[in-house]
Short mmCIF file of N, CA and C in Angstrom, two decimals:
data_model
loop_
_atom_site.label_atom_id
_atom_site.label_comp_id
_atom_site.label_asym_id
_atom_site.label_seq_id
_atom_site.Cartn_x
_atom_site.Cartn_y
_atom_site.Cartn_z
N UNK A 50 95.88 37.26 182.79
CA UNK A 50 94.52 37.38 182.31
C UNK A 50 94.04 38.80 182.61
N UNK A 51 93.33 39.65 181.50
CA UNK A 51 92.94 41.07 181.86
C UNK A 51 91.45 40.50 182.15
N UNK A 52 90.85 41.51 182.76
CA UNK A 52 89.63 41.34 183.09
C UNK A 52 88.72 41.31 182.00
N UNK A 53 88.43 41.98 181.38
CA UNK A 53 88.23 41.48 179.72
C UNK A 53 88.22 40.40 179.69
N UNK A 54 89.09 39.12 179.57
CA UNK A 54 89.16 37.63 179.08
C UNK A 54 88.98 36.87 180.58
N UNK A 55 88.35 37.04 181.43
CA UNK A 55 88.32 36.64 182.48
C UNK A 55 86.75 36.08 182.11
N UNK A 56 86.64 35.05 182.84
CA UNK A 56 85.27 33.87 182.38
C UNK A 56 84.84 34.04 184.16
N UNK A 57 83.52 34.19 183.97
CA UNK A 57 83.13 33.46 185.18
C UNK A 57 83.02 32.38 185.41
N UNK A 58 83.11 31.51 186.58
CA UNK A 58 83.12 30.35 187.17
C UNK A 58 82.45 29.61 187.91
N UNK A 59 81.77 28.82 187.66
CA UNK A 59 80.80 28.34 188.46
C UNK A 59 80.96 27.22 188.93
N UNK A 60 80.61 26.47 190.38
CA UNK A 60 81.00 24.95 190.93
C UNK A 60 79.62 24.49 190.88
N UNK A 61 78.74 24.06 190.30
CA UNK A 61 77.74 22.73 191.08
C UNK A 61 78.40 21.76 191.63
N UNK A 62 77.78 21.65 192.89
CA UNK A 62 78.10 20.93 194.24
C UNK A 62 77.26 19.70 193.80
N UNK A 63 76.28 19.93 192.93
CA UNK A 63 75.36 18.46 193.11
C UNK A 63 75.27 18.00 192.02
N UNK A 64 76.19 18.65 190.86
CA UNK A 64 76.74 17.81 189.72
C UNK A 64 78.47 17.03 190.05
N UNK A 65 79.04 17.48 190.85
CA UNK A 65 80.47 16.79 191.43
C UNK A 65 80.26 15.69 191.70
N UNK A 66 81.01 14.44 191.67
CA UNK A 66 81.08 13.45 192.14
C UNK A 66 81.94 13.26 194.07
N UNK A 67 81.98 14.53 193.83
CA UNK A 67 83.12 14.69 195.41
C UNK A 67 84.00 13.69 195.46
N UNK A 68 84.80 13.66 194.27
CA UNK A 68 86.04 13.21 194.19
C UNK A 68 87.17 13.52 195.37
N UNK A 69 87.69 13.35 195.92
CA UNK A 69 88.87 13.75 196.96
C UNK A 69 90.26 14.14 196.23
N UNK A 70 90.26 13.50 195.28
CA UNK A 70 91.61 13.74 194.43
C UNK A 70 90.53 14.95 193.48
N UNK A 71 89.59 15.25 192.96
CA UNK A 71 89.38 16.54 192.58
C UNK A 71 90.32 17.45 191.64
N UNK A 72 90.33 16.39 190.02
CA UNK A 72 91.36 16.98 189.30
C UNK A 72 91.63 18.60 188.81
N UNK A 73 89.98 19.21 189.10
CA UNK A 73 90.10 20.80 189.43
C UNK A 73 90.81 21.67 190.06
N UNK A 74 90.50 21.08 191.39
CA UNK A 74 91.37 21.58 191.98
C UNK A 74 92.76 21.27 191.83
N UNK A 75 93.19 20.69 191.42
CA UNK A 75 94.88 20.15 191.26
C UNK A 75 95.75 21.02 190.34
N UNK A 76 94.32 21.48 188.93
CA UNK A 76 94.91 22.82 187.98
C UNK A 76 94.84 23.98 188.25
N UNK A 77 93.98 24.03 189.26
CA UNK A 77 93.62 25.83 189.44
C UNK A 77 94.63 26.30 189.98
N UNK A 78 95.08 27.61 189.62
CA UNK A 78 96.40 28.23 189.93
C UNK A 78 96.29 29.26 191.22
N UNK A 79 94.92 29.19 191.32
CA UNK A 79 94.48 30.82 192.10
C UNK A 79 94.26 30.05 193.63
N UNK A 80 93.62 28.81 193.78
CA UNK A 80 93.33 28.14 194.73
C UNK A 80 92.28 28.26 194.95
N UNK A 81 90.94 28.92 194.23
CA UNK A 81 89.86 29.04 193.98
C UNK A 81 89.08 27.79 194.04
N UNK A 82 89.34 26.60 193.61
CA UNK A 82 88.79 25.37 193.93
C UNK A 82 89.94 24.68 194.39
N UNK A 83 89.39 24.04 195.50
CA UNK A 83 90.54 23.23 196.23
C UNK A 83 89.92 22.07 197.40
N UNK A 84 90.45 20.95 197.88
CA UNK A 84 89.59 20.29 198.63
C UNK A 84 90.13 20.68 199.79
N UNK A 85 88.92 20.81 200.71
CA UNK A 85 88.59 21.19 202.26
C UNK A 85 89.06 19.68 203.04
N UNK A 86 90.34 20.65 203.74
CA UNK A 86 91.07 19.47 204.61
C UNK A 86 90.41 19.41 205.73
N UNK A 87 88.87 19.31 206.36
CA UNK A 87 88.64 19.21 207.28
C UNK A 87 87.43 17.90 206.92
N UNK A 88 87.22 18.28 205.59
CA UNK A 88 85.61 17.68 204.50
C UNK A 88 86.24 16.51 203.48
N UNK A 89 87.20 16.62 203.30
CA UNK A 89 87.61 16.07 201.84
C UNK A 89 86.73 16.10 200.91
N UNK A 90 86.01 17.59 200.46
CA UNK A 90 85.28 17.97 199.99
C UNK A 90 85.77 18.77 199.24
N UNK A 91 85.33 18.41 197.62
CA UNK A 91 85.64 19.50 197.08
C UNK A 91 84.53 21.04 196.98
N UNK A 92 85.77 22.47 197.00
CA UNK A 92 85.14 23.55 197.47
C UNK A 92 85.29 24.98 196.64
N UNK A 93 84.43 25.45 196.28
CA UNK A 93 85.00 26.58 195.35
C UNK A 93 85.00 27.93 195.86
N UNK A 94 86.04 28.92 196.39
CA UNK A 94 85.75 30.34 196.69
C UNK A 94 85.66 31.09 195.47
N UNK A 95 84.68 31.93 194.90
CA UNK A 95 84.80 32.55 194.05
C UNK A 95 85.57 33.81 194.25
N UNK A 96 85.91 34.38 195.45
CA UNK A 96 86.13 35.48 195.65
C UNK A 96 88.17 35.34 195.62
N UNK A 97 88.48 34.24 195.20
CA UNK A 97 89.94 33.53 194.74
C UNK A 97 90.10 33.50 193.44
N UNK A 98 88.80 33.13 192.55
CA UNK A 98 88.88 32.93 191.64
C UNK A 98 89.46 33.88 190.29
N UNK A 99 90.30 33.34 189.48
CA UNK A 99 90.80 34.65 188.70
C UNK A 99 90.36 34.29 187.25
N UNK A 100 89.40 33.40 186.94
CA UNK A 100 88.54 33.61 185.54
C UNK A 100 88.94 33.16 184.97
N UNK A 101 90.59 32.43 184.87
CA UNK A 101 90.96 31.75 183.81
C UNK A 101 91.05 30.79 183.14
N UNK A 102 89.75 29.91 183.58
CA UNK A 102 89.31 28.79 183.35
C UNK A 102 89.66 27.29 182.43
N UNK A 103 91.08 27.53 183.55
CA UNK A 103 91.97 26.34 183.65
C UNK A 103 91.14 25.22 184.06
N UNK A 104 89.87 25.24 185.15
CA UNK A 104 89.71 24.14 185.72
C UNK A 104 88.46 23.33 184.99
N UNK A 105 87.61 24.25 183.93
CA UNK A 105 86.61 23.96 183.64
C UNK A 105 86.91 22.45 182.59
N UNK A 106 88.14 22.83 181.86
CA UNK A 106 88.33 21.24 181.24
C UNK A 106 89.24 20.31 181.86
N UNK A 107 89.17 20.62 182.97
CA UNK A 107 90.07 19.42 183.97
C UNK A 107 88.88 18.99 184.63
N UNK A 108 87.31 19.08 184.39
CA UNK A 108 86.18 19.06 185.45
C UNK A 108 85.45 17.47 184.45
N UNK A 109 86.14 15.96 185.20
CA UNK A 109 84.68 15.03 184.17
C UNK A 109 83.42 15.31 184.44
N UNK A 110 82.99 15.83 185.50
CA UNK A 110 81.85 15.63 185.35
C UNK A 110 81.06 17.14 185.13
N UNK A 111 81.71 17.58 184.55
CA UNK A 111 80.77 18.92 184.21
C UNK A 111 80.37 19.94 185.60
N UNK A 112 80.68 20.19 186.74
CA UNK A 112 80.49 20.60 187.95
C UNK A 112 81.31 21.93 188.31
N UNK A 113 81.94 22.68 187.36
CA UNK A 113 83.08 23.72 187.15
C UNK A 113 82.53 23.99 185.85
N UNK A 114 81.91 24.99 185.45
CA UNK A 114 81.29 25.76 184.31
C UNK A 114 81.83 27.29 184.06
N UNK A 115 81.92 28.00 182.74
CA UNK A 115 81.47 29.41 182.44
C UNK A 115 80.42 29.61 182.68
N UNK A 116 80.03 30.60 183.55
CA UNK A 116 78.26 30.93 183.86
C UNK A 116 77.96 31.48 182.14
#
């Protein structure tokens, strides 16, 4: 992905269902969303994130967006 085609990414925390299995995180390649083994929470670093917004249609409930 060039930076050019790179999407920003956004998590609402209070649109998630805090799934534990968290099918987002399961596609993201960067590890940018991933569940917190301390929370079983799902968690998004943006500063991981590489824009290529693999996870936004792996997201049911809409909680992983293009800003």
């Amino acid at each position: 992905i060039t930076p050019d085609d790179a999407m920003t990414v956004t998590f609402d925390a209070k649109a998630c269902d805090m799934n534990p299995y968290f099918p987002s995180a399961k596609s993201c390649p960067s590890g940018a969303l991933h569940v917190d083994r301390k929370t079983y929470r799902p968690t998004f670093d943006p500063d991981k994130c590489t824009g290529c917004g693999v996870c936004i249609s792996n997201c049911p409930r809409g909680a992983v967006a293009d800003r």
